[in-house]
PDB file of C-alpha atoms in Angstrom:
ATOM      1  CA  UNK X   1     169.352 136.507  82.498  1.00  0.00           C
ATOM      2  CA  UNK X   2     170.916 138.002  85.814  1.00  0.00           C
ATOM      3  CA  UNK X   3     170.537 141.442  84.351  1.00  0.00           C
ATOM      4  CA  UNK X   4     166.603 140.579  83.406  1.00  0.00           C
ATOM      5  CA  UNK X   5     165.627 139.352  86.952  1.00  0.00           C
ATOM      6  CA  UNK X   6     167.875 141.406  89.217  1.00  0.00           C
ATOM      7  CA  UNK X   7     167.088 145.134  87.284  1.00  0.00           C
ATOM      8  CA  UNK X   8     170.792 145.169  85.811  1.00  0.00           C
ATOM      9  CA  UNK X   9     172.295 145.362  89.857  1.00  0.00           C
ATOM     10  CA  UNK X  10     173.602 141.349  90.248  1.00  0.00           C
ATOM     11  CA  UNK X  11     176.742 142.913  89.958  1.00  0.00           C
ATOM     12  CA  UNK X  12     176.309 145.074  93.218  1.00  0.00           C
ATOM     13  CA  UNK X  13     174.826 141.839  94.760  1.00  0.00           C
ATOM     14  CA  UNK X  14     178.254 140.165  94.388  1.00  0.00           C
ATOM     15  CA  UNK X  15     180.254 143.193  95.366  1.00  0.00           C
ATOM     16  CA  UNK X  16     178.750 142.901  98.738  1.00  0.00           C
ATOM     17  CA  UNK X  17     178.966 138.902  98.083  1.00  0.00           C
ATOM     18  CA  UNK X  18     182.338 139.518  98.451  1.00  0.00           C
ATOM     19  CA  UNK X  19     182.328 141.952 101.215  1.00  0.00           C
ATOM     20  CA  UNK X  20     180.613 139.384 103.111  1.00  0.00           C
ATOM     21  CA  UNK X  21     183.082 137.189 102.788  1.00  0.00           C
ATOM     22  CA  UNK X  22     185.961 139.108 103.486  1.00  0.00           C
ATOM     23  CA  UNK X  23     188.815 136.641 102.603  1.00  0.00           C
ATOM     24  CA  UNK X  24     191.724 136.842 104.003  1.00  0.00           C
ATOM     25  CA  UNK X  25     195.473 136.299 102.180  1.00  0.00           C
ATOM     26  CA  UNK X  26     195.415 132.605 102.064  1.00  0.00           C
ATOM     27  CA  UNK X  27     192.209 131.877 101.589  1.00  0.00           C
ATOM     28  CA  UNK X  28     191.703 128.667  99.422  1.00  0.00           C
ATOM     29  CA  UNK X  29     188.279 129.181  97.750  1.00  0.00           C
ATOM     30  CA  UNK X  30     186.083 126.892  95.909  1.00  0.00           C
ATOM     31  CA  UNK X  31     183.394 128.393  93.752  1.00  0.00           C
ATOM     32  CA  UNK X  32     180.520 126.283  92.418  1.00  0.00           C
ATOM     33  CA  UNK X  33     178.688 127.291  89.737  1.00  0.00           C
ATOM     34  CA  UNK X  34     180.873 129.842  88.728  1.00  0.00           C
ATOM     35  CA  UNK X  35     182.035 129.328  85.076  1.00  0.00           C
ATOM     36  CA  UNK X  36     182.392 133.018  84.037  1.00  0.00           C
ATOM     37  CA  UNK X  37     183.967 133.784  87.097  1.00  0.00           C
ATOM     38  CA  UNK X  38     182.415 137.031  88.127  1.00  0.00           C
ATOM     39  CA  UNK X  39     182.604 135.807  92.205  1.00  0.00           C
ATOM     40  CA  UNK X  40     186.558 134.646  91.106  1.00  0.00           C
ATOM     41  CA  UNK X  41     187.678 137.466  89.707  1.00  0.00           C
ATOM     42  CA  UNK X  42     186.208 139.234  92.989  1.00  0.00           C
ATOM     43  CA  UNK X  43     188.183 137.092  95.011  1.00  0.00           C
ATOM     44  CA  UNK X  44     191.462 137.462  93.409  1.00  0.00           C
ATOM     45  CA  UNK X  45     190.729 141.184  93.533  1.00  0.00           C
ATOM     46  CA  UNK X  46     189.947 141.078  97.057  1.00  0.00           C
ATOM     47  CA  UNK X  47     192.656 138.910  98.523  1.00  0.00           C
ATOM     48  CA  UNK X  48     195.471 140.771  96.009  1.00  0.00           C
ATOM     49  CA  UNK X  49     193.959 143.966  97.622  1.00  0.00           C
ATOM     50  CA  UNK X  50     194.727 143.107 101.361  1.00  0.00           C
ATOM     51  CA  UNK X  51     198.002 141.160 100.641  1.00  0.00           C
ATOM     52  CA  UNK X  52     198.796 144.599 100.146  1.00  0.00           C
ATOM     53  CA  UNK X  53     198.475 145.702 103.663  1.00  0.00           C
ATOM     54  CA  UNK X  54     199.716 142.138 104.689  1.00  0.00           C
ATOM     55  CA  UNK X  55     202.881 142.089 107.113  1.00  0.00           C
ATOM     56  CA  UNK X  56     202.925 138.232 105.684  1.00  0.00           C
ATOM     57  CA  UNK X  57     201.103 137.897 102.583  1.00  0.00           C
ATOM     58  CA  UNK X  58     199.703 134.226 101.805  1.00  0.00           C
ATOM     59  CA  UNK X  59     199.063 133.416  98.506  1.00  0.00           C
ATOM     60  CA  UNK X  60     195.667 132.826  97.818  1.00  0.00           C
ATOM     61  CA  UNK X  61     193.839 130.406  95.227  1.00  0.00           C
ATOM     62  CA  UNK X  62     190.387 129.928  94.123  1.00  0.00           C
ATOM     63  CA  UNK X  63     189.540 126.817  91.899  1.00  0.00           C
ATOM     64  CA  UNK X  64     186.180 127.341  89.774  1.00  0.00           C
ATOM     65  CA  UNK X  65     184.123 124.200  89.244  1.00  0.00           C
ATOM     66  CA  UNK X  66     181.279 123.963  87.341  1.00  0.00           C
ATOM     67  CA  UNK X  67     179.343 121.250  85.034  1.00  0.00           C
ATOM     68  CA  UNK X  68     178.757 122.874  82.124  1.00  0.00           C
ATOM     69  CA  UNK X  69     182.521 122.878  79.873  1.00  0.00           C
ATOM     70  CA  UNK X  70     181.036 125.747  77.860  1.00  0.00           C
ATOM     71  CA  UNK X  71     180.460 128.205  80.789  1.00  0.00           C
ATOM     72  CA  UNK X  72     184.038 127.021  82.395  1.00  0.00           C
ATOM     73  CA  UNK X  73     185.380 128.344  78.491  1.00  0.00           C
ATOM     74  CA  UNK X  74     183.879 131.614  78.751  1.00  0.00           C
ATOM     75  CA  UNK X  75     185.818 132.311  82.354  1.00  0.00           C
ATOM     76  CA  UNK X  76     188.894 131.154  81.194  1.00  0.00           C
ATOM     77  CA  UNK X  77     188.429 133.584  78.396  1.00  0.00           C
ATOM     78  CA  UNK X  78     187.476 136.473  79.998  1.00  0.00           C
ATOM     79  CA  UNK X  79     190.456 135.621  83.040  1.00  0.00           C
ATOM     80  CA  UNK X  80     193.004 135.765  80.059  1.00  0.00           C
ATOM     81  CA  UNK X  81     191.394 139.053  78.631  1.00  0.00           C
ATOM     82  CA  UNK X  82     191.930 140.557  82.161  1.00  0.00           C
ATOM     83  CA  UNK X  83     195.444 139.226  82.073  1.00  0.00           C
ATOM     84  CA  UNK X  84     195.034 136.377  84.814  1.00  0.00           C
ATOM     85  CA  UNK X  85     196.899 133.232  84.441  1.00  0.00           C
ATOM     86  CA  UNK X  86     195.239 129.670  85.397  1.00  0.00           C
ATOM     87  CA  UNK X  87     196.898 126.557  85.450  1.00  0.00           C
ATOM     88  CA  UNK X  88     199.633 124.502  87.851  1.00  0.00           C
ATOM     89  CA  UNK X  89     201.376 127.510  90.235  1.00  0.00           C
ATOM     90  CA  UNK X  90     198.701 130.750  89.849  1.00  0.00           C
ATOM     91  CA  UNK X  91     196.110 131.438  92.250  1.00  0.00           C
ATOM     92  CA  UNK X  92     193.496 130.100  89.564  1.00  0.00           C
ATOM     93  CA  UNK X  93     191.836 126.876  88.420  1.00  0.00           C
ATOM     94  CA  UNK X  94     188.880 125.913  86.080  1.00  0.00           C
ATOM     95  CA  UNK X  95     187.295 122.684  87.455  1.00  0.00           C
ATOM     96  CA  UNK X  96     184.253 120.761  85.616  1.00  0.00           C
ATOM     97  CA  UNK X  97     182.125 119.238  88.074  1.00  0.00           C
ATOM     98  CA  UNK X  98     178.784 118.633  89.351  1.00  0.00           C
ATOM     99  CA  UNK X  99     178.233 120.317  92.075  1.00  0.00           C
ATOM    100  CA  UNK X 100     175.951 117.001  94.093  1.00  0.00           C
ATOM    101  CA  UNK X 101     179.354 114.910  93.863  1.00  0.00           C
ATOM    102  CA  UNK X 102     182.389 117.204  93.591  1.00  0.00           C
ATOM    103  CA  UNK X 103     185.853 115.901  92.891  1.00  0.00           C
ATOM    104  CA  UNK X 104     187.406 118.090  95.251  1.00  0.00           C
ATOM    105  CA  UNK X 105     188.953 116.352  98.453  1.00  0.00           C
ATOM    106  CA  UNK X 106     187.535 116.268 102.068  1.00  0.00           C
ATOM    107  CA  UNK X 107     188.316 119.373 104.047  1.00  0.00           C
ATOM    108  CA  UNK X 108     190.511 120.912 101.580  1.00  0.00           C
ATOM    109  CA  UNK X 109     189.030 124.344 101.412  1.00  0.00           C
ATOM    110  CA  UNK X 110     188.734 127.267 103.902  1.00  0.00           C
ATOM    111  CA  UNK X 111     185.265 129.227 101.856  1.00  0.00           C
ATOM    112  CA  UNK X 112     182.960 127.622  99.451  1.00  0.00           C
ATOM    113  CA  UNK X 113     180.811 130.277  96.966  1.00  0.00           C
ATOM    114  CA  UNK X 114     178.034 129.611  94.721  1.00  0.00           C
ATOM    115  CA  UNK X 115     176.290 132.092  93.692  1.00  0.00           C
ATOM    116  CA  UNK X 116     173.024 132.044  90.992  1.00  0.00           C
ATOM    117  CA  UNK X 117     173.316 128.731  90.555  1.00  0.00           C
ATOM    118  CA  UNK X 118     171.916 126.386  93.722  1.00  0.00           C
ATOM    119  CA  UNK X 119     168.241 126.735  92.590  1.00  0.00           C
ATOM    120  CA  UNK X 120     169.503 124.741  89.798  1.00  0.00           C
ATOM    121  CA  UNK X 121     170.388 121.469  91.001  1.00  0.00           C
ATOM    122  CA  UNK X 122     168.094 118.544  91.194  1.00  0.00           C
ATOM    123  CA  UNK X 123     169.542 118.215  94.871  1.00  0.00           C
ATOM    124  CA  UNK X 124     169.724 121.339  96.870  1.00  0.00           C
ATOM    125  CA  UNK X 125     170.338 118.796 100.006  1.00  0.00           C
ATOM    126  CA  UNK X 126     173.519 116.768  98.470  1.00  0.00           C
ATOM    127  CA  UNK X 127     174.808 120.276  97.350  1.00  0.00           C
ATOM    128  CA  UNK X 128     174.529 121.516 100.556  1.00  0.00           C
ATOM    129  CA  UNK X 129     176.258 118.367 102.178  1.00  0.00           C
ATOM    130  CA  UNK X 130     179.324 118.061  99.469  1.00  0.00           C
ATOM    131  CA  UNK X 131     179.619 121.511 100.566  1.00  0.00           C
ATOM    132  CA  UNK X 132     179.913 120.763 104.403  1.00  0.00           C
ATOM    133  CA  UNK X 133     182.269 117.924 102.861  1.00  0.00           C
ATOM    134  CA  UNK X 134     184.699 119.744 101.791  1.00  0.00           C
ATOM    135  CA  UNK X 135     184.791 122.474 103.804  1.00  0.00           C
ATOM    136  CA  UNK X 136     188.099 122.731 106.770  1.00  0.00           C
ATOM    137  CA  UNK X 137     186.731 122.963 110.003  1.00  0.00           C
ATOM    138  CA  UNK X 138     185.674 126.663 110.266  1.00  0.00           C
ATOM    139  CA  UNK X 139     185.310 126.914 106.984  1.00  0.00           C
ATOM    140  CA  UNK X 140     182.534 129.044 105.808  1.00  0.00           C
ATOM    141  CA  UNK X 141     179.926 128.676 103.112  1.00  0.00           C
ATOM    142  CA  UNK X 142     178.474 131.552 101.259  1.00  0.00           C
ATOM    143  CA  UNK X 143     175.216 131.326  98.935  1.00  0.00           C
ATOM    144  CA  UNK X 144     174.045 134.196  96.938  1.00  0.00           C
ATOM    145  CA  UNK X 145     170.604 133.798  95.534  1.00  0.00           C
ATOM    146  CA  UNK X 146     167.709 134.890  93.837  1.00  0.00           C
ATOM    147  CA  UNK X 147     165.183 134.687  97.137  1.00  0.00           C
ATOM    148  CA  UNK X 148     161.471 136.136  98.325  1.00  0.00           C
ATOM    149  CA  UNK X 149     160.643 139.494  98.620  1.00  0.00           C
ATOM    150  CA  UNK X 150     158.283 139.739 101.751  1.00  0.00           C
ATOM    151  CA  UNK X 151     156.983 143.509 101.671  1.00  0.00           C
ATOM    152  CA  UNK X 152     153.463 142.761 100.096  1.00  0.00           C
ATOM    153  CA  UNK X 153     152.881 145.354  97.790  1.00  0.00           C
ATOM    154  CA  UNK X 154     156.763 145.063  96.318  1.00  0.00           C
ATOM    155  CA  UNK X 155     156.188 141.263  96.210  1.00  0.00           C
ATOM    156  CA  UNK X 156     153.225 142.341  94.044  1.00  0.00           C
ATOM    157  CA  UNK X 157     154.857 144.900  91.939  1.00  0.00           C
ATOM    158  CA  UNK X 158     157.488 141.950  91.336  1.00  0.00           C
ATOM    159  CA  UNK X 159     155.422 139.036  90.519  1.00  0.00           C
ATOM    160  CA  UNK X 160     154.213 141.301  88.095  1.00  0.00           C
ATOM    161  CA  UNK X 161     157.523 141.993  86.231  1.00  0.00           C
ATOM    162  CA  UNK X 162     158.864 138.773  86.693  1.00  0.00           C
ATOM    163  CA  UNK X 163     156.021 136.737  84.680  1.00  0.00           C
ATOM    164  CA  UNK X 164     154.906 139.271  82.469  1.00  0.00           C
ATOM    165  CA  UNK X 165     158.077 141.638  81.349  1.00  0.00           C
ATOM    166  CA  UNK X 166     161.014 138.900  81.679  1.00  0.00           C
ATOM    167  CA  UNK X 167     159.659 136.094  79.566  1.00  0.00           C
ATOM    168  CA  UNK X 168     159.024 139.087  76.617  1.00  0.00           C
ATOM    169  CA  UNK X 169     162.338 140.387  77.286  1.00  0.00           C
ATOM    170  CA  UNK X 170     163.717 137.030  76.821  1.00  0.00           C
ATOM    171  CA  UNK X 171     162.156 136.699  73.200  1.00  0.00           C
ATOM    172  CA  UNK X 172     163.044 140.201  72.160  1.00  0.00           C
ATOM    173  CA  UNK X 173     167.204 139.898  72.945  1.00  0.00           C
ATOM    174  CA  UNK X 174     167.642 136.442  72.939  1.00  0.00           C
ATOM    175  CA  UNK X 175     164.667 134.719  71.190  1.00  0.00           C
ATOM    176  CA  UNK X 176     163.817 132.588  73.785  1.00  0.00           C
ATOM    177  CA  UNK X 177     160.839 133.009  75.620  1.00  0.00           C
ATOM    178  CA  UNK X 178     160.741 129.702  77.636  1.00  0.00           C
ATOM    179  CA  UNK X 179     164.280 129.667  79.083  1.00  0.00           C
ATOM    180  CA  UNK X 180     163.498 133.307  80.664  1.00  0.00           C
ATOM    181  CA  UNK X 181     159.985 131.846  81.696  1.00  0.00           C
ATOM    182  CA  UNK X 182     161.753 129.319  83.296  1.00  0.00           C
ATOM    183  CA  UNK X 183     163.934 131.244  85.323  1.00  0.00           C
ATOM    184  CA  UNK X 184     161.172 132.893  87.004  1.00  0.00           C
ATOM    185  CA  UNK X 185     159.461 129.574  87.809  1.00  0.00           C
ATOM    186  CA  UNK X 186     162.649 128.485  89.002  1.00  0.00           C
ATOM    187  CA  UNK X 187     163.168 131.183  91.514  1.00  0.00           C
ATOM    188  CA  UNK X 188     159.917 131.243  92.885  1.00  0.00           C
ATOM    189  CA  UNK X 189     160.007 127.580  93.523  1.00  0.00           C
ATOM    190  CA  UNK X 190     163.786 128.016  95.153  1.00  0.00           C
ATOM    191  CA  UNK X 191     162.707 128.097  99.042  1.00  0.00           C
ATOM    192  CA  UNK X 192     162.096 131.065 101.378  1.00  0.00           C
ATOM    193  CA  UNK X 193     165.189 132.397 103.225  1.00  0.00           C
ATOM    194  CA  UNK X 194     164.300 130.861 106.489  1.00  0.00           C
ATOM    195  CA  UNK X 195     163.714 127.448 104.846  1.00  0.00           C
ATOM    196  CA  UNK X 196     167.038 127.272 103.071  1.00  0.00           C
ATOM    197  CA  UNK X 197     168.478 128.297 106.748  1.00  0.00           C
ATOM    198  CA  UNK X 198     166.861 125.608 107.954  1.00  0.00           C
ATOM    199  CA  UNK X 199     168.229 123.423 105.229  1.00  0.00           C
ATOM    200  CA  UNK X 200     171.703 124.485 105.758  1.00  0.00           C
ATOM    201  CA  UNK X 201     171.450 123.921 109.742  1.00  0.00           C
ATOM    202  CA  UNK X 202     170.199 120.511 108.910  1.00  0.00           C
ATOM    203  CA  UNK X 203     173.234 120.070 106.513  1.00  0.00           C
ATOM    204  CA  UNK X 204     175.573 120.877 109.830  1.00  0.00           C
ATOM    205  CA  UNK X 205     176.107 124.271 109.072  1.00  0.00           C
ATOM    206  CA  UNK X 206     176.323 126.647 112.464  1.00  0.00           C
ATOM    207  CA  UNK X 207     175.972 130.468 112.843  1.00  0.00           C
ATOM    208  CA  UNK X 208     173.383 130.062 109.756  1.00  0.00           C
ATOM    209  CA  UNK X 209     172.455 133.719 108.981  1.00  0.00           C
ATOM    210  CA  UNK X 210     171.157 135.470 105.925  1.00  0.00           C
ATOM    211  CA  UNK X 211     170.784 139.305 104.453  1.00  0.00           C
ATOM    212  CA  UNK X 212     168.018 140.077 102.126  1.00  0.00           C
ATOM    213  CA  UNK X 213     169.469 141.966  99.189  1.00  0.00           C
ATOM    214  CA  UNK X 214     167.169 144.782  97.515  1.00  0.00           C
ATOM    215  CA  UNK X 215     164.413 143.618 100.099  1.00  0.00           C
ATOM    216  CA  UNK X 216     164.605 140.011  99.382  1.00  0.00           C
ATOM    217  CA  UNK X 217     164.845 140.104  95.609  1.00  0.00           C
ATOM    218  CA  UNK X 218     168.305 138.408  96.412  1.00  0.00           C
ATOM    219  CA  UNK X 219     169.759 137.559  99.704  1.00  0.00           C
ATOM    220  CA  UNK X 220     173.246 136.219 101.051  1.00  0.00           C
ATOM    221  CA  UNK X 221     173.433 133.233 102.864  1.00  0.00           C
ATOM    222  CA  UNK X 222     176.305 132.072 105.247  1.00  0.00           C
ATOM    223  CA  UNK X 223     177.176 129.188 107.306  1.00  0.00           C
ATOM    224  CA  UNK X 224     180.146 127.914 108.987  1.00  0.00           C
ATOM    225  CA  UNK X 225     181.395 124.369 109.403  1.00  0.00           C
ATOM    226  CA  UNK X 226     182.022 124.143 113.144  1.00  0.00           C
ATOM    227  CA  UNK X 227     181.099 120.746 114.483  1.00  0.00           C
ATOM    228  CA  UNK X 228     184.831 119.262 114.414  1.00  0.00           C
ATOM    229  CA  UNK X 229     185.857 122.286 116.267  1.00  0.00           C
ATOM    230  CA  UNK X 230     183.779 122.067 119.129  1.00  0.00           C
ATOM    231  CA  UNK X 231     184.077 118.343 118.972  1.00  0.00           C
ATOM    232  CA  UNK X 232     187.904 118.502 118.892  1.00  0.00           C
ATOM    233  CA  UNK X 233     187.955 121.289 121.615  1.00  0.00           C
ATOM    234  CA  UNK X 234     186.395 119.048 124.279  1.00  0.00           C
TER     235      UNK X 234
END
């Protein structure tokens, strides 16, 4: 379905996902929503990468958590195709949970992903605070997401494709028409990128900024949990 909506590039998206990011060796990552682990996979990559030019090289773990068991299977398959172990003691876990009540613990994690999968949830504002929740102070959040294209005659030009090419090209690979049509619905519903900023502010996120991706198709969201700081500064 990424490949439908995003003209085959979601996987350039969450190169730059990850760019954004920028973890550091050490980093202890939760990813939401991320059963196949394309953003974990990333991170490993990333953080093996600069352990490399590391004086003191942390090791680094991401956990994946994500409510659908089936999804979760299909990472853990693809990780052991690519050779990387999960378990107890490797820099890898597979996690089912829903994403508007994680069983993770308070402030346990330094960078929380999700990525394609917020406009999902019945609850965008619950997401948003379990993600706050679990965050360390000066922890950072990071959303990547289908978003609103705001050049007129692109936004046009999109609209177009969207509700008249993707729903066909739905039934012709995977014979299903209304899941495709749904995704579309589902993304133009998902709100604008200054009203999820807003949202995130309101969920106690600070330095709230976004990048439109492809000119808005997509766009990158971050937010960093920095109340306790300040509060513990003072």
């Amino acid at each position: 379905m990424n490949d439908a909506m995003s003209l085959a590039i979601h996987r350039l998206w969450k190169d730059r996902f990850m760019q954004v990011l920028a973890p550091p060796p050490g980093t202890r990552l939760l990813d939401v929503a991320g059963g196949t682990g394309d953003i974990a996979f990333r991170f490993l990559d990333y953080t093996s990468r600069e352990a490399k030019n590391s004086d003191l090289p942390e090791p680094s773990h991401v956990t994946v958590c994500d409510i659908n068991p089936s999804m979760l299977k299909v990472g853990e398959e693809r990780a052991k195709a690519r050779g990387i172990h999960s378990g107890t003691g490797t820099g890898l876990a597979w996690m089912e949970g829903n994403a508007e009540e994680l069983p993770v613990n308070t402030e346990s994690v330094d960078a929380y992903t999700i990525a394609f999968g917020i406009r999902n949830v019945t609850h965008i504002e619950k997401v948003l605070e379990e993600a706050y929740r679990v965050l360390v102070p000066g922890g950072r959040f990071m959303c990547l997401e289908f978003s609103h294209v705001q050049n007129p005659m692109l936004k046009s030009l999109y609209d177009n494709y969207s509700f008249q090419v993707i729903p066909v090209i739905g039934q012709v690979i995977a014979g299903d028409y209304k899941s495709y049509q749904y995704l579309v619905e589902s993304i133009r519903q998902f709100p604008d990128q200054e009203r999820f900023a807003t949202m995130m502010r309101n969920a106690g996120f600070s330095m709230v900024t976004y990048e439109n991706l492809s000119l808005g198709i997509a766009a990158i969201h971050s937010g960093f949990k920095m109340d306790s700081l300040w509060m513990g500064s003072g």
